[in-house]
Tab-separated table of C-alpha atoms in Angstrom:
chain	number	residue	atom	x	y	z
A	30	GLY	CA	95.843	41.495	58.735
A	31	ALA	CA	94.315	38.177	60.121
A	32	VAL	CA	90.476	38.017	60.601
A	33	VAL	CA	90.215	34.641	62.288
A	34	SER	CA	92.237	33.423	65.213
A	35	GLN	CA	92.496	29.817	65.745
A	36	HIS	CA	93.768	28.211	68.874
A	37	PRO	CA	96.111	26.162	69.612
A	38	SER	CA	97.945	25.569	66.122
A	39	TRP	CA	99.112	22.153	67.267
A	40	VAL	CA	98.645	19.763	70.003
A	41	ILE	CA	99.407	16.081	70.516
A	42	CYS	CA	97.858	14.478	73.493
A	43	LYS	CA	97.299	11.041	74.370
A	44	SER	CA	94.352	8.650	73.042
A	45	GLY	CA	91.112	9.020	75.048
A	46	THR	CA	91.411	12.640	75.960
A	47	SER	CA	89.297	15.574	74.905
A	48	VAL	CA	90.631	18.467	73.008
A	49	LYS	CA	89.029	21.655	72.591
A	50	ILE	CA	90.036	24.148	69.463
A	51	GLU	CA	88.898	27.704	69.549
A	52	CYS	CA	88.028	29.881	66.842
A	53	ARG	CA	87.847	33.549	66.867
A	54	SER	CA	86.689	36.484	64.863
A	55	LEU	CA	88.930	39.318	65.592
A	56	ASP	CA	87.249	42.056	63.142
A	57	PHE	CA	83.573	40.814	62.140
A	58	GLN	CA	80.509	39.782	63.906
A	59	ALA	CA	80.533	36.049	63.036
A	60	THR	CA	76.935	34.791	63.320
A	61	THR	CA	77.793	31.591	61.178
A	62	MET	CA	81.246	29.709	61.182
A	63	PHE	CA	82.403	26.529	59.779
A	64	TRP	CA	84.690	23.746	60.664
A	65	TYR	CA	86.496	21.692	57.903
A	66	ARG	CA	88.877	18.669	58.374
A	67	GLN	CA	91.564	18.461	56.010
A	68	PHE	CA	93.773	15.275	55.406
A	69	PRO	CA	97.154	15.284	54.025
A	70	LYS	CA	97.364	16.801	50.645
A	71	GLN	CA	93.635	16.302	50.492
A	72	SER	CA	90.456	18.694	50.406
A	73	LEU	CA	88.419	20.191	53.094
A	74	MET	CA	85.991	18.547	53.885
A	75	LEU	CA	83.218	20.470	55.526
A	76	MET	CA	82.280	18.995	59.259
A	77	ALA	CA	79.737	21.450	60.143
A	78	THR	CA	78.037	24.944	60.552
A	79	SER	CA	78.273	26.559	63.748
A	80	ASN	CA	75.417	29.020	64.612
A	81	GLU	CA	75.689	31.755	67.218
A	82	GLY	CA	72.905	30.663	69.707
A	83	SER	CA	71.921	27.766	68.239
A	84	LYS	CA	72.971	24.222	67.582
A	85	ALA	CA	75.360	23.376	64.811
A	86	THR	CA	74.358	21.665	61.357
A	87	TYR	CA	76.614	18.681	60.799
A	88	GLU	CA	77.365	17.279	57.508
A	89	GLN	CA	76.196	13.864	56.573
A	90	GLY	CA	78.525	11.012	58.196
A	91	VAL	CA	80.177	13.380	60.653
A	92	GLU	CA	79.515	12.540	64.714
A	93	LYS	CA	77.886	15.299	66.707
A	94	ASP	CA	78.632	13.321	69.946
A	95	LYS	CA	82.340	13.196	68.829
A	96	PHE	CA	82.752	16.636	67.816
A	97	LEU	CA	80.793	18.999	70.088
A	98	ILE	CA	80.497	22.861	68.229
A	99	ASN	CA	79.538	25.555	70.697
A	100	HIS	CA	79.089	28.953	69.377
A	101	ALA	CA	78.192	31.152	72.311
A	102	SER	CA	78.982	34.139	71.086
A	103	LEU	CA	79.334	36.133	67.843
A	104	THR	CA	82.913	36.300	68.114
A	105	LEU	CA	84.286	32.775	69.143
A	106	SER	CA	83.130	28.981	68.163
A	107	THR	CA	84.742	26.237	69.643
A	108	LEU	CA	85.103	22.508	68.300
A	109	THR	CA	86.021	19.888	70.967
A	110	VAL	CA	87.111	16.477	69.897
A	111	THR	CA	85.966	14.132	72.436
A	112	SER	CA	87.695	10.874	73.217
A	113	ALA	CA	90.146	11.416	70.833
A	114	HIS	CA	91.686	8.443	69.081
A	115	PRO	CA	94.444	8.345	66.638
A	116	GLU	CA	92.000	8.281	63.386
A	117	ASP	CA	90.916	11.646	64.685
A	118	SER	CA	94.285	12.937	63.977
A	119	SER	CA	94.070	15.558	61.369
A	120	PHE	CA	94.038	19.280	60.677
A	121	TYR	CA	91.151	21.040	61.565
A	122	ILE	CA	90.490	24.365	59.877
A	123	CYS	CA	87.853	27.147	60.600
A	124	SER	CA	86.078	29.952	58.954
A	125	LEU	CA	83.991	32.524	59.507
A	126	GLU	CA	81.217	33.902	57.234
A	127	VAL	CA	81.357	38.277	56.843
A	128	TRP	CA	79.776	38.687	53.570
A	129	GLY	CA	77.817	41.808	53.820
A	130	GLN	CA	80.254	43.288	56.536
A	131	GLY	CA	81.869	45.330	54.072
A	132	ASP	CA	84.303	42.615	52.948
A	133	ASN	CA	83.897	40.719	49.252
A	134	GLN	CA	84.823	37.571	50.475
A	135	PRO	CA	82.422	34.819	51.360
A	136	GLN	CA	84.570	33.021	53.859
A	137	HIS	CA	87.815	34.104	56.146
A	138	PHE	CA	89.987	31.207	57.061
A	139	GLY	CA	91.905	30.264	60.146
A	140	ASP	CA	95.419	29.138	60.226
A	141	GLY	CA	94.280	25.373	61.296
A	142	THR	CA	94.851	23.497	64.264
A	143	ARG	CA	97.173	20.055	63.817
A	144	LEU	CA	95.692	17.428	66.348
A	145	SER	CA	98.005	14.490	66.625
A	146	ILE	CA	96.829	11.826	68.882
A	147	LEU	CA	98.927	9.240	70.030
B	545	ALA	CA	74.346	16.477	43.829
B	546	GLN	CA	76.776	19.536	44.089
B	547	ARG	CA	80.192	18.693	43.329
B	548	VAL	CA	83.349	20.246	42.328
B	549	THR	CA	86.008	18.055	40.571
B	550	GLN	CA	89.811	19.199	40.123
B	551	PRO	CA	91.077	16.108	38.089
B	552	GLU	CA	94.873	16.821	38.469
B	553	LYS	CA	96.678	16.256	41.691
B	554	LEU	CA	99.913	17.552	40.878
B	555	LEU	CA	100.594	20.085	37.810
B	556	SER	CA	104.380	20.648	37.380
B	557	VAL	CA	105.590	23.585	34.915
B	558	PHE	CA	108.616	25.466	33.987
B	559	LYS	CA	109.148	29.044	35.171
B	560	GLY	CA	107.424	31.289	32.427
B	561	ALA	CA	105.281	28.484	30.885
B	562	PRO	CA	101.277	28.706	30.834
B	563	VAL	CA	99.582	27.288	33.428
B	564	GLU	CA	95.924	25.903	33.400
B	565	LEU	CA	94.368	24.440	36.435
B	566	LYS	CA	91.222	22.573	35.501
B	567	CYS	CA	87.606	22.639	37.793
B	568	ASN	CA	85.116	21.422	36.691
B	569	TYR	CA	81.856	21.040	38.780
B	570	SER	CA	77.902	19.726	39.339
B	571	TYR	CA	75.195	22.109	40.450
B	572	SER	CA	71.621	22.624	40.089
B	573	GLY	CA	71.054	26.162	40.434
B	574	SER	CA	73.018	29.395	39.275
B	575	PRO	CA	76.349	28.793	40.492
B	576	GLU	CA	79.355	31.209	42.215
B	577	LEU	CA	82.650	29.949	42.058
B	578	PHE	CA	85.970	30.591	43.454
B	579	TRP	CA	89.572	29.945	43.167
B	580	TYR	CA	91.497	29.313	46.712
B	581	VAL	CA	95.291	29.464	47.004
B	582	GLN	CA	97.250	27.669	49.882
B	583	TYR	CA	100.719	28.479	50.279
B	584	SER	CA	103.264	26.639	52.143
B	585	ARG	CA	102.208	27.065	55.952
B	586	GLN	CA	99.989	29.773	55.289
B	587	ARG	CA	95.930	30.022	55.559
B	588	LEU	CA	93.914	29.354	52.703
B	589	GLN	CA	93.119	32.556	50.876
B	590	LEU	CA	90.590	33.817	47.933
B	591	LEU	CA	92.295	34.230	44.753
B	592	LEU	CA	89.236	35.177	42.539
B	593	ARG	CA	85.644	34.710	42.238
B	594	HIS	CA	83.702	34.221	38.783
B	595	ILE	CA	81.608	37.232	39.513
B	596	SER	CA	83.994	40.134	39.842
B	597	ARG	CA	85.906	38.846	36.575
B	598	GLU	CA	89.187	40.204	37.625
B	599	SER	CA	92.562	38.841	37.200
B	600	ILE	CA	94.547	38.731	40.349
B	601	LYS	CA	98.283	37.841	40.475
B	602	GLY	CA	98.000	37.523	36.453
B	603	PHE	CA	95.208	34.602	37.133
B	604	THR	CA	92.392	34.679	35.365
B	605	ALA	CA	89.174	32.101	35.281
B	606	ASP	CA	86.309	32.072	33.156
B	607	LEU	CA	83.111	30.241	34.221
B	608	ASN	CA	81.846	28.149	31.212
B	609	LYS	CA	78.087	27.067	31.831
B	610	GLY	CA	78.193	25.154	29.114
B	611	GLU	CA	80.933	22.808	29.588
B	612	THR	CA	80.388	23.314	33.509
B	613	SER	CA	84.140	24.181	34.131
B	614	PHE	CA	86.134	27.426	35.909
B	615	HIS	CA	89.580	26.461	34.604
B	616	LEU	CA	92.414	28.719	36.303
B	617	LYS	CA	95.068	30.154	33.978
B	618	LYS	CA	98.018	32.145	34.049
B	619	PRO	CA	100.029	33.106	30.799
B	620	PHE	CA	103.608	32.886	32.362
B	621	ALA	CA	103.795	31.039	35.382
B	622	GLN	CA	106.164	32.103	38.284
B	623	GLU	CA	108.054	30.327	41.141
B	624	GLU	CA	105.999	32.126	43.847
B	625	ASP	CA	102.694	30.833	42.087
B	626	SER	CA	103.867	27.241	43.528
B	627	ALA	CA	100.868	26.732	46.091
B	628	MET	CA	97.998	24.179	46.445
B	629	TYR	CA	94.681	25.760	44.483
B	630	TYR	CA	91.395	24.839	45.578
B	631	CYS	CA	88.195	25.330	43.225
B	632	ALA	CA	85.209	26.025	45.056
B	633	LEU	CA	81.409	26.255	44.882
B	634	LYS	CA	78.856	28.423	46.896
B	635	HIS	CA	76.186	26.076	47.913
B	636	GLY	CA	73.277	28.505	49.173
B	637	SER	CA	71.402	31.904	48.112
B	638	GLY	CA	72.298	35.327	48.654
B	639	ASN	CA	75.153	36.273	50.653
B	640	THR	CA	75.173	33.273	52.734
B	641	GLY	CA	76.287	29.597	52.383
B	642	LYS	CA	78.709	26.786	52.557
B	643	LEU	CA	81.676	26.134	50.422
B	644	ILE	CA	82.104	22.705	48.564
B	645	PHE	CA	85.607	22.233	47.494
B	646	GLY	CA	87.196	20.229	44.932
B	647	GLN	CA	90.463	17.816	46.032
B	648	GLY	CA	92.769	20.616	45.065
B	649	THR	CA	95.660	20.914	42.616
B	650	THR	CA	99.474	21.367	43.833
B	651	LEU	CA	100.973	23.532	41.120
B	652	GLN	CA	105.095	23.279	41.090
B	653	VAL	CA	106.468	25.999	39.173
B	654	LYS	CA	110.275	24.650	38.418
B	655	PRO	CA	113.198	27.257	37.724
């Protein structure tokens, strides 16, 4: 069954609004979660590493004030796209790191969130 | 710098034909490499990892450190193999670390 629940799966909103995407771990304690961005038919680009109880680590070129990450518990990380604009439209995917918790995979991925900014 | 390269965006073969999806990497340490698959409208899922040296759904991949490659192979492609395939390298020590993905290759298996 699913290990990661990502919500919402699809969101359409007007330019200038902020959008929050949730990533929940269903079966494991996730001290580390990752947020990716995927353009159509392209690779996953790591945006940031979300650490429970501490600040997220952003990859080079990713605006931390634009993409706010909060990882307040071992089962929930949120990504907020602030003041979204059409160029932020993309597919956002979260994953969680569970290796060593009876699992042999480095990361489990969510279904992704399709964000469309009008 | 750490990098994963998948030179083919699209690979189209007929059912029953052999398949090889290419992956080359650049990494200064001892690499841990994976293949992920994304079927249409489904989440990304692990296909295989080089450490386990296993065969999943008939696919195998051998790590060639001399050529810095980790190509994915299957002797006889099936239509249900049609999907997006990503080669990934784990950057980090121990059991933790971020994944660096290649650009992905779309495999299209025609009947």
